[in-house]
Short mmCIF file of C-alpha atoms and ligand atoms in Angstrom, two decimals:
data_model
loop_
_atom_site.label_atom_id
_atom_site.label_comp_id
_atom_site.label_asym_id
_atom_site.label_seq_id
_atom_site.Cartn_x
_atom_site.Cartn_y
_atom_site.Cartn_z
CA UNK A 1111 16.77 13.18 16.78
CA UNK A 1112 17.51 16.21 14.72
CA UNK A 1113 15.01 18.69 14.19
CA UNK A 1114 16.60 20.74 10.95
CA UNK A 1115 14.14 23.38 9.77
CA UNK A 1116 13.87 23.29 6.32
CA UNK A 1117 16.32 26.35 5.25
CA UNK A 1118 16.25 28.11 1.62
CA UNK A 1119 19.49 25.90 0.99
CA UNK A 1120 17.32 22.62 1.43
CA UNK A 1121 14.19 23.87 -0.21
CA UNK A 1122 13.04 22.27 -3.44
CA UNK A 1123 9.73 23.27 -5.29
CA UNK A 1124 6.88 21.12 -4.33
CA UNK A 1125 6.47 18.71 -6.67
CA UNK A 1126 2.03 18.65 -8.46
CA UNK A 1127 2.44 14.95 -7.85
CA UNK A 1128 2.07 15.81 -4.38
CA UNK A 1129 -0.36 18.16 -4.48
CA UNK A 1130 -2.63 15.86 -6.42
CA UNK A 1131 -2.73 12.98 -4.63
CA UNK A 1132 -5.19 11.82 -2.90
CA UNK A 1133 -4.88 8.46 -1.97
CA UNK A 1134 -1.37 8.57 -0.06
CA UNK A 1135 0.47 5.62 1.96
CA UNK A 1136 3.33 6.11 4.11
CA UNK A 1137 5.97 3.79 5.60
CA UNK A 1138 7.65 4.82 8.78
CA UNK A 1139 10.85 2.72 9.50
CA UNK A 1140 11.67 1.60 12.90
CA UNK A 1141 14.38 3.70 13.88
CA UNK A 1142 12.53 6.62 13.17
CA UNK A 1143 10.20 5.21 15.49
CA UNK A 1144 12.32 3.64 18.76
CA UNK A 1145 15.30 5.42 20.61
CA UNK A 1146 18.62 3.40 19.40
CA UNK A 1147 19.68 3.41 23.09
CA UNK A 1148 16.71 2.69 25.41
CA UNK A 1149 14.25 1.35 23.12
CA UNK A 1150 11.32 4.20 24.03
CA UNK A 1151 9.11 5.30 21.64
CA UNK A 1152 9.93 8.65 19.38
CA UNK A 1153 6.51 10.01 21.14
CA UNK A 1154 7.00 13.87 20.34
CA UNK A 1155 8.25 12.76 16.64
CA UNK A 1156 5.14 10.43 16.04
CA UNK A 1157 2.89 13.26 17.32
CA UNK A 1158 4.33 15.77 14.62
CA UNK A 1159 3.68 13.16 11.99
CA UNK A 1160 0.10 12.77 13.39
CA UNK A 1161 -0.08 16.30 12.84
CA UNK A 1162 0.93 16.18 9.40
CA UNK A 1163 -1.41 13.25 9.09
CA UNK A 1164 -4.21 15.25 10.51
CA UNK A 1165 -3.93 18.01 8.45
CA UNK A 1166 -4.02 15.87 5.02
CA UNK A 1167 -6.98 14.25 6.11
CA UNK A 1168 -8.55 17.73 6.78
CA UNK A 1169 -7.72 18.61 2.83
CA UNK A 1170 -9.85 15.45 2.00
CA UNK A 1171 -6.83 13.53 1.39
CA UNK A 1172 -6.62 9.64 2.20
CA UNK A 1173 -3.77 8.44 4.58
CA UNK A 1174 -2.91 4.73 4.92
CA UNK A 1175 0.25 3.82 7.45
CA UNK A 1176 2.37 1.46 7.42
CA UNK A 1177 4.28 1.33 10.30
CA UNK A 1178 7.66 -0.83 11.83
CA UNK A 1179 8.79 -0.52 14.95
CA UNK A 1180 7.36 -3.78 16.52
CA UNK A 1181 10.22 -5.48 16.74
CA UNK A 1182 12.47 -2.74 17.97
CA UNK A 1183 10.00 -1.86 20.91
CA UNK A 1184 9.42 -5.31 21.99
CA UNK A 1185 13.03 -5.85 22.01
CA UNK A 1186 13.81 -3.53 24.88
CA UNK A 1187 10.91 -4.72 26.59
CA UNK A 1188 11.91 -8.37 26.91
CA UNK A 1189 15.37 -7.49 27.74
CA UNK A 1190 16.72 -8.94 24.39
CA UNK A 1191 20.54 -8.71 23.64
CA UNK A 1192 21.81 -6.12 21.07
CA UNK A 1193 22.28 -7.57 17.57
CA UNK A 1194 20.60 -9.64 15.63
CA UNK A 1195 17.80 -11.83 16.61
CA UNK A 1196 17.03 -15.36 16.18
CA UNK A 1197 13.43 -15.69 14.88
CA UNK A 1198 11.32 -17.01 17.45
CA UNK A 1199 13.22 -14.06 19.27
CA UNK A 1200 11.89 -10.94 16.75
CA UNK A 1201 8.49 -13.17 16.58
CA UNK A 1202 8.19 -12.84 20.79
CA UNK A 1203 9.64 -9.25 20.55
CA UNK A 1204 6.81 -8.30 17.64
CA UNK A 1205 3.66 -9.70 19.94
CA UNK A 1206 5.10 -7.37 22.58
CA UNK A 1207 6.14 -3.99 20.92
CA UNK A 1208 2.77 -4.21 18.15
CA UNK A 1209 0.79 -3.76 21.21
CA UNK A 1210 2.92 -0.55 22.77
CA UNK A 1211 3.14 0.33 18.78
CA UNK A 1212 -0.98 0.33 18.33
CA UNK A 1213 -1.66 2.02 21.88
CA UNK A 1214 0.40 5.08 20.59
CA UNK A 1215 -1.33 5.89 16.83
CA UNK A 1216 -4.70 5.30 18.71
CA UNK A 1217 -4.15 7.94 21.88
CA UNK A 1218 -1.99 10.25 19.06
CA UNK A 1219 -4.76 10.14 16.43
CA UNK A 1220 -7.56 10.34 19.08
CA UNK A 1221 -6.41 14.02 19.99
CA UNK A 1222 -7.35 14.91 16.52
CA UNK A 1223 -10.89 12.87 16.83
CA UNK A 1224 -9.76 10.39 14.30
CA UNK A 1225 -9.97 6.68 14.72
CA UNK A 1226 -6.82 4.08 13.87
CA UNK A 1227 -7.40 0.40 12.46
CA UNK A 1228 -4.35 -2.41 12.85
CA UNK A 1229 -4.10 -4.49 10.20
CA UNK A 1230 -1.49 -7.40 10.70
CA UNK A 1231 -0.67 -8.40 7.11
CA UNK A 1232 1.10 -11.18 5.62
CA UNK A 1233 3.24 -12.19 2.67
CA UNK A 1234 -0.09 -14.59 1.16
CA UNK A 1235 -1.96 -11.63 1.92
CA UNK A 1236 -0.90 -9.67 -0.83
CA UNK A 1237 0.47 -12.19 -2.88
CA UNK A 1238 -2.19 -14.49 -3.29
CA UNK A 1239 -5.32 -13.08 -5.62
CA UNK A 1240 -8.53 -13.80 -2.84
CA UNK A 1241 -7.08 -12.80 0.27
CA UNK A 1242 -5.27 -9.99 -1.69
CA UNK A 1243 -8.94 -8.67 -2.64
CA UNK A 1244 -9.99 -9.27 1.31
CA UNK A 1245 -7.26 -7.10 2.45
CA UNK A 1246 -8.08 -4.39 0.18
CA UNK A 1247 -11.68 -4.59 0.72
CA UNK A 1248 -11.13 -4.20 4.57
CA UNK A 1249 -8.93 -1.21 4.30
CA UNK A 1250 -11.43 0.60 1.35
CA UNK A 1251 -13.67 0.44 3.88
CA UNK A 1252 -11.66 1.57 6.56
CA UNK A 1253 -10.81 4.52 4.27
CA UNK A 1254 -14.11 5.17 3.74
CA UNK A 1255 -15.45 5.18 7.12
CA UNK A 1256 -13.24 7.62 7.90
CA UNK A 1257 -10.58 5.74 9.99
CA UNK A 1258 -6.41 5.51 9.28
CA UNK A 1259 -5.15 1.68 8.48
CA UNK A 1260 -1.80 1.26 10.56
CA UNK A 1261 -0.64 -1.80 8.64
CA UNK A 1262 2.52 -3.50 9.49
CA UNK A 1263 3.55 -7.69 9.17
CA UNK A 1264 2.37 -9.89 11.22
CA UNK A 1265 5.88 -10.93 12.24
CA UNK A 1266 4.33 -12.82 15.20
CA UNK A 1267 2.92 -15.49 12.69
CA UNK A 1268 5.31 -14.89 10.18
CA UNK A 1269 8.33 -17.30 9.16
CA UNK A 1270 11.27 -17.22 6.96
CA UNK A 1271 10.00 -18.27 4.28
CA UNK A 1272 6.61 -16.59 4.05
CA UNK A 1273 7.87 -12.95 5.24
CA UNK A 1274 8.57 -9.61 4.01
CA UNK A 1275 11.03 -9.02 6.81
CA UNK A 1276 11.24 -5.41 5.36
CA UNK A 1277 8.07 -2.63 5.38
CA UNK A 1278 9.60 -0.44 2.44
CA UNK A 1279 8.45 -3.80 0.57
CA UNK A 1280 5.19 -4.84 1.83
CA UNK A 1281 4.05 -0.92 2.03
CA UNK A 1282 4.97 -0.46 -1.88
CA UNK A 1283 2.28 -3.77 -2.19
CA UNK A 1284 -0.07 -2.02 0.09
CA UNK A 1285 0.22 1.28 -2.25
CA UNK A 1286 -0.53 -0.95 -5.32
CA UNK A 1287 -2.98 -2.94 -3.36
CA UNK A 1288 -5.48 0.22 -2.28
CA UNK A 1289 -3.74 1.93 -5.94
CA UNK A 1290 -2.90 4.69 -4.07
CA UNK A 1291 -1.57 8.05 -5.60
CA UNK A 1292 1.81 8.43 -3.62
CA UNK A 1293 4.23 6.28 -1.32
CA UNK A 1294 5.94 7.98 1.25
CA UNK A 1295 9.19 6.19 2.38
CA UNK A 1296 9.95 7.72 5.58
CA UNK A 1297 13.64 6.76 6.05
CA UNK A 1298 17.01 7.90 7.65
CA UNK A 1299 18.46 9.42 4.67
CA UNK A 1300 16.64 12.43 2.25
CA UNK A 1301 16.77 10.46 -0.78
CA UNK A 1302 18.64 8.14 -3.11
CA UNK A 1303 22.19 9.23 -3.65
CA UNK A 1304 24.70 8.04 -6.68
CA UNK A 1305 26.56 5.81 -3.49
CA UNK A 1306 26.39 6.21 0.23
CA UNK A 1307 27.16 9.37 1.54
CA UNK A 1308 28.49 8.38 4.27
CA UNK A 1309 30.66 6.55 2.45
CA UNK A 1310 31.35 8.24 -0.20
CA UNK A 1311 31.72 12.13 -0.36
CA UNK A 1312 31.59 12.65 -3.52
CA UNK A 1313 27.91 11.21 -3.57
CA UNK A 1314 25.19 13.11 -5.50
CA UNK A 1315 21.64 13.48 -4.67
CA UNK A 1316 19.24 12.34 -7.09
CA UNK A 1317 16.20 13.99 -6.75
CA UNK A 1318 13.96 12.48 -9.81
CA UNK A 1319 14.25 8.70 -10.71
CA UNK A 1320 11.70 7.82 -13.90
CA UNK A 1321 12.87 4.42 -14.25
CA UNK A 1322 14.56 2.07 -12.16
CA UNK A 1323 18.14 1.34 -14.49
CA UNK A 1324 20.78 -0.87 -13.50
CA UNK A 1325 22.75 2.47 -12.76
CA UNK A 1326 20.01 2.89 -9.82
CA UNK A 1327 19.61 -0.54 -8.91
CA UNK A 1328 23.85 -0.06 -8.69
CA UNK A 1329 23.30 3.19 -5.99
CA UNK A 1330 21.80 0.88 -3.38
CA UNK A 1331 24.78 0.32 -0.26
CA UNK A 1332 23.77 -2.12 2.67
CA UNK A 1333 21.40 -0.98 5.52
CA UNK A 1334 21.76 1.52 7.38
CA UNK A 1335 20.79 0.89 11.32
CA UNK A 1336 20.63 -1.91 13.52
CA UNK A 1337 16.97 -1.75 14.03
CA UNK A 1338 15.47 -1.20 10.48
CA UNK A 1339 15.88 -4.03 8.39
CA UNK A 1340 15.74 -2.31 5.20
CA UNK A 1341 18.05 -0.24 3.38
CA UNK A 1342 18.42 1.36 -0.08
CA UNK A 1343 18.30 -1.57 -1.76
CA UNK A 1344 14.59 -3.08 -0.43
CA UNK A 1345 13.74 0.95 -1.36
CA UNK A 1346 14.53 0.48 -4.74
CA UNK A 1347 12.98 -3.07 -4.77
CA UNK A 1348 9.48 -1.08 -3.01
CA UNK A 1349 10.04 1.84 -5.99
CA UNK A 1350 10.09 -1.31 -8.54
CA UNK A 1351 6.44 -2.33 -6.87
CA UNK A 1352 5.30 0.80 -7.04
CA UNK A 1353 5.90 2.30 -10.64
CA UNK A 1354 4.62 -1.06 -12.05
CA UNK A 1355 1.29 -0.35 -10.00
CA UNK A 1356 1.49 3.23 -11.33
CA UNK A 1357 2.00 4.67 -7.86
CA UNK A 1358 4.96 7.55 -7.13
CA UNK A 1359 7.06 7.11 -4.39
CA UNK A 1360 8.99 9.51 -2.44
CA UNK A 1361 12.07 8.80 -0.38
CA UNK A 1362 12.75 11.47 2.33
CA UNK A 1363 14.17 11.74 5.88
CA UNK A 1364 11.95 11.38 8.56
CA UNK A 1365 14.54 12.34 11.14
CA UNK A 1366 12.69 16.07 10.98
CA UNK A 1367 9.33 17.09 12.47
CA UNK A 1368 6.26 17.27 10.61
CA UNK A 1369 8.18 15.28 7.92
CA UNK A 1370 5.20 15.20 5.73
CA UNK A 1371 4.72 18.40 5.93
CA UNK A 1372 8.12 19.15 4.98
CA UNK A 1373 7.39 17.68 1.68
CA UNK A 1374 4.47 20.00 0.67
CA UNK A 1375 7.17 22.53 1.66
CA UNK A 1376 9.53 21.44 -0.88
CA UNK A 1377 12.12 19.75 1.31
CA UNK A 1378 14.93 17.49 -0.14
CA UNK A 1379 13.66 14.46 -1.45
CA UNK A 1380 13.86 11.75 -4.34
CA UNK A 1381 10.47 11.02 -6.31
CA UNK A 1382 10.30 7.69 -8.05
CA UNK A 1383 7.51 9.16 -10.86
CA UNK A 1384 5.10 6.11 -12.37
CA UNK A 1385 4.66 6.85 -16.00
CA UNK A 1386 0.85 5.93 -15.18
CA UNK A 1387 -1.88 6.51 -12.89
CA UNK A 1388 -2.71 3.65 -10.67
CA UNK A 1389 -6.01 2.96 -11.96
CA UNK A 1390 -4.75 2.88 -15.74
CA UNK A 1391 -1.53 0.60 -14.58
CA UNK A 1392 -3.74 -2.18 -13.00
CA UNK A 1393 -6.08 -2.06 -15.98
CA UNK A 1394 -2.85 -2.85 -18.08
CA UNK A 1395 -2.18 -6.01 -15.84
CA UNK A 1396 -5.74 -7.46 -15.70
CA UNK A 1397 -5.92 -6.88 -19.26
CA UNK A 1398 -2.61 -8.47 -20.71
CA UNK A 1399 -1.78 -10.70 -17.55
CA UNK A 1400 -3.86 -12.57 -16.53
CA UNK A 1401 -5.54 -15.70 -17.50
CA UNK A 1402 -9.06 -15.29 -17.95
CA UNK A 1403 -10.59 -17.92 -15.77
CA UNK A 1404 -14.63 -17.46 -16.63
CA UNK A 1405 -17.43 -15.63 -18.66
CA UNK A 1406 -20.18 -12.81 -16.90
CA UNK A 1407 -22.76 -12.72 -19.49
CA UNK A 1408 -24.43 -9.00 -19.21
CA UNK A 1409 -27.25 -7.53 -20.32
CA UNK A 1410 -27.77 -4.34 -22.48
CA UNK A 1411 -28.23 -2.42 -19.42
CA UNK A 1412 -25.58 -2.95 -17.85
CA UNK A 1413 -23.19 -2.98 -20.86
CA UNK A 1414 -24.69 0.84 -20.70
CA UNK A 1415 -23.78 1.06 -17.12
CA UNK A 1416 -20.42 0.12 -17.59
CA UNK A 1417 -19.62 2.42 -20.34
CA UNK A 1418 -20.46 4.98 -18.57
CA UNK A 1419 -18.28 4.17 -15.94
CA UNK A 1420 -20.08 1.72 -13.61
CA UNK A 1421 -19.27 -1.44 -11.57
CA UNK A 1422 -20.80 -4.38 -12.87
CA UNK A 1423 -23.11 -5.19 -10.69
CA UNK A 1424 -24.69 -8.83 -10.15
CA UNK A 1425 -28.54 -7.74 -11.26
CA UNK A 1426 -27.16 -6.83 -14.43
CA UNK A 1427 -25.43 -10.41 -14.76
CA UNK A 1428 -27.62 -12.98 -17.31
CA UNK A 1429 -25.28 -16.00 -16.81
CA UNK A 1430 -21.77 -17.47 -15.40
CA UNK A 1431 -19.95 -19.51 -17.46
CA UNK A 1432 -16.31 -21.19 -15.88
CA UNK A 1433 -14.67 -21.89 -12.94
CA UNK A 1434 -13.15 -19.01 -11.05
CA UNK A 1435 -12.54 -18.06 -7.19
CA UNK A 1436 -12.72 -14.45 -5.85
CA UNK A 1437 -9.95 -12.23 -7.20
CA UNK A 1438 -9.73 -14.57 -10.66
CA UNK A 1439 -10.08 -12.74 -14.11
CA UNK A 1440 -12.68 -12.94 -15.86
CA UNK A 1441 -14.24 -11.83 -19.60
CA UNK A 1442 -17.06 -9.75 -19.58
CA UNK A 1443 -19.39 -10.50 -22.34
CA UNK A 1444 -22.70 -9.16 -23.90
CA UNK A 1445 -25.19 -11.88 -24.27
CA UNK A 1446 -24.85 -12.25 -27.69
CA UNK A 1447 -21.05 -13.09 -27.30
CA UNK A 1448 -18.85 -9.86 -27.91
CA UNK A 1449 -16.36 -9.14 -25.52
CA UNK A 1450 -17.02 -6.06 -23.38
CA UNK A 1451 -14.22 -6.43 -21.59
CA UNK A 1452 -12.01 -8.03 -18.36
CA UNK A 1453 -11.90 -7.69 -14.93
CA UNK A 1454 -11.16 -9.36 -11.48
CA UNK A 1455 -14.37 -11.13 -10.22
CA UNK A 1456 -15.26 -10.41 -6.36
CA UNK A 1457 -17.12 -13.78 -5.55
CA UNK A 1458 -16.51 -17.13 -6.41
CA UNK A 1459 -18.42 -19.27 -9.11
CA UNK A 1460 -20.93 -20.99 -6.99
CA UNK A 1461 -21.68 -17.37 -5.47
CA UNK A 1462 -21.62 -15.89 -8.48
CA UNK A 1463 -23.99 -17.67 -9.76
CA UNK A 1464 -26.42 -17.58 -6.85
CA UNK A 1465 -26.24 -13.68 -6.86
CA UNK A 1466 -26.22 -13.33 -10.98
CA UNK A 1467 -29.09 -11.16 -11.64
CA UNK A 1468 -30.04 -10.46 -8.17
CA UNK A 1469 -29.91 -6.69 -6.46
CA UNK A 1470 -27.32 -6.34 -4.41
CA UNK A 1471 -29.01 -5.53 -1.45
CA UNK A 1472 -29.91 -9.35 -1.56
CA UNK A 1473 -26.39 -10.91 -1.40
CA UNK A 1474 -26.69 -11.13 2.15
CA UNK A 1475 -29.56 -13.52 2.05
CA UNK A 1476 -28.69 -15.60 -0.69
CA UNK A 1477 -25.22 -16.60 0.26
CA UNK A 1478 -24.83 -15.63 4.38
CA UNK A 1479 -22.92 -12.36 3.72
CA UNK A 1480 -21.97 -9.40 1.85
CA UNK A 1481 -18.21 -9.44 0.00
CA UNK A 1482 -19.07 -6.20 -1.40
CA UNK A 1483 -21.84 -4.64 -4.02
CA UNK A 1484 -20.40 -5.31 -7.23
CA UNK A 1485 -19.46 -8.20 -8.94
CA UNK A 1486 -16.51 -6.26 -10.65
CA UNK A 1487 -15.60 -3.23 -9.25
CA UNK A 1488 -14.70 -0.59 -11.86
CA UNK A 1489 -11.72 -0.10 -10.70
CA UNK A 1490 -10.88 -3.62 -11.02
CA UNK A 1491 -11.98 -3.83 -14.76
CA UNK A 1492 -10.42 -2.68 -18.24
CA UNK A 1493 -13.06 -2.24 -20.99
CA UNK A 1494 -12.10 -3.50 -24.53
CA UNK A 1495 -13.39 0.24 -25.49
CA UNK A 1496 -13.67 3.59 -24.78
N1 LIG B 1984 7.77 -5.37 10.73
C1 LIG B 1984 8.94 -5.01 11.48
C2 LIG B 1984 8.55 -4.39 12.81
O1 LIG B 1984 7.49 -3.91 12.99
C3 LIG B 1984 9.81 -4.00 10.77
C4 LIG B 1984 10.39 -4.38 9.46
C5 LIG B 1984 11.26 -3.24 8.92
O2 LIG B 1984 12.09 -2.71 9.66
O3 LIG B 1984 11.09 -2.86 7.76
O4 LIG B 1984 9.33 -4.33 13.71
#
């Protein structure tokens, strides 16, 4: 591992996209994360990045990780052979390594008295709309109990056809999932570059990408390592992901200490920059995308309520019309029939229903648990005006 210090020659004015985020995810790739040779664990790099993760949280910011490595711990551990792995090999090596993986956030974070979460994700998890809205809800409230999500696949369970097999990927749909400000791609190389450098050395860095061209789809070589699966190319596919969520995404090197740090110092980077905010971006989709599978009839109040700038909640609901699951769209309606606008519904019809007009300190009892307070979070619903 080199530790560079950032030098003037390297140093790049922090960009206010930084600065202002608040919500921030960031993907750490495997080899950052195991020793090439012996398989060990990076310990003295993770607990610089724990650091840096400390000290955001201290400035009120929000840190989700997303972290690889499970496969390239476990790997040493079972004595696998060099190269690549069969499946059921990288499944066995994944149960092992997420365990040695976990142990480390949790005694690295605990020196700074905060608490980790693992959360084993897969492909239907953020594909499909209802568990999509289960995953999220578990890590909001993660978030906002204080404790750091340390997300990776669950490779263990995992096959072929239903995996990522790449975390620059799933972590871009865990930034749009939680619509977080800023992805962090932590990665071997400081940013995108017109063609491998080490290929190519004529290559120029590219420090600001606003939209993802065929010219930058072009940039993208093959991987880089042995143990990381991704390379440029699933990087561009994560910075696709991300600027259609309205998230920014940064590539930079992680092969430094305190590499998030570095960036608030202005080290050498490339920003993907979303011409939206996250909030405004998923408003877009719920609004033009998706097929409207019921009716929430609402009552003056809280069509008041939700102009100014509420979650519906169910006592304000009058009637259900449809037939929708959890994580469906839905139009919002006054009771006399205008549309008030759209939104992705948190509880199925038949709950719905049972809730509709009900406080929400009552969910509990009337349907055997609580999926959350409102019916349509606000953040989950574009209003047909201002
Ligand atoms: N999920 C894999 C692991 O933990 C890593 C995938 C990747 O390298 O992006 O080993």
């Amino acid at each position: 591992m080199s530790s560079t210090p950032i030098t003037a020659a390297t140093a790049f004015a922090a960009r206010p996209e930084w600065d202002r985020a608040r919500r921030i995810v960031v993907k750490i790739g495997s080899a950052l994360l195991a020793d090439r040779t012996n398989g060990e664990l990076k310990l003295q790099w993770l607990a610089s990045l724990i650091d840096d993760v400390a000290a955001l949280r201290a400035a009120g910011r929000q840190v989700v990780l997303v972290s690889s490595g499970a496969i390239a711990l476990g790997r040493f551990k079972l004595g696998l052979p060099k190269g690549p792995l069969e499946l059921e090999q990288s499944q066995a090596a994944a149960a092992v390594g997420q365990i040695s993986l976990a142990a480390a956030y949790q005694a690295l974070a605990g020196q700074h008295g905060m608490t980790v979460a693992q959360i084993l994700l897969t492909l239907g998890d953020t594909e499909q709309r209802r568990r999509y809205l289960n995953a999220r809800h578990t890590i909001e409230t993660l978030l906002e109990l204080g404790a750091i999500p340390v997300v990776n696949e669950n490779d263990t369970v995992a096959t072929a056809e239903i995996k990522y097999g790449d975390n620059d990927r799933l972590s871009a749909r865990v930034a749009s999932m939680v619509s977080a400000d800023c992805l962090v791609l932590l990665s071997d190389i400081d940013g995108l570059y017109t063609a491998p450098p080490h290929a190519d050395p004529n290559a120029r860095h590219i420090p600001v990408v606003t939209e993802i061209t065929p010219e930058i789809e072009a940039m993208a070589g093959a991987p880089g390592t042995e143990l990381s699966k991704g390379g440029m190319k699933t990087k561009i596919e994560a910075g696709k992901i991300a600027l259609g969520a309205g998230t920014n995404m940064v590539i930079t090197t992680g092969d430094i200490m305190h590499p998030l740090r570095a960036i608030s110092e202005g080290s050498k980077v490339t920003w993907f920059l979303a011409s939206q905010d996250p909030v405004t971006a998923k408003k877009r989709w719920i609004a033009g995308q998706l097929e409207p599978r019921g009716t929430l009839f609402i009552d003056a109040g809280a069509e008041k309520a939700l102009f100014a700038g509420k979650s519906l909640l169910p006592a304000g609901v009058a009637r259900v019309d449809g037939t929708f699951d959890r994580g469906d769209a839905v139009i919002i309606r006054s009771t006399d029939g205008r549309e008030l606008g759209r939104g992705l519904v948190a509880y199925p019809r038949s709950e719905a229903e049972k809730i509709a007009g009900k406080r929400s300190a009552d969910i509990e009892a009337l349907i055997g648990y609580n999926g959350g307070d409102e019916l349509v979070h606000r953040d989950d619903m574009a209003l047909s005006r201002k």
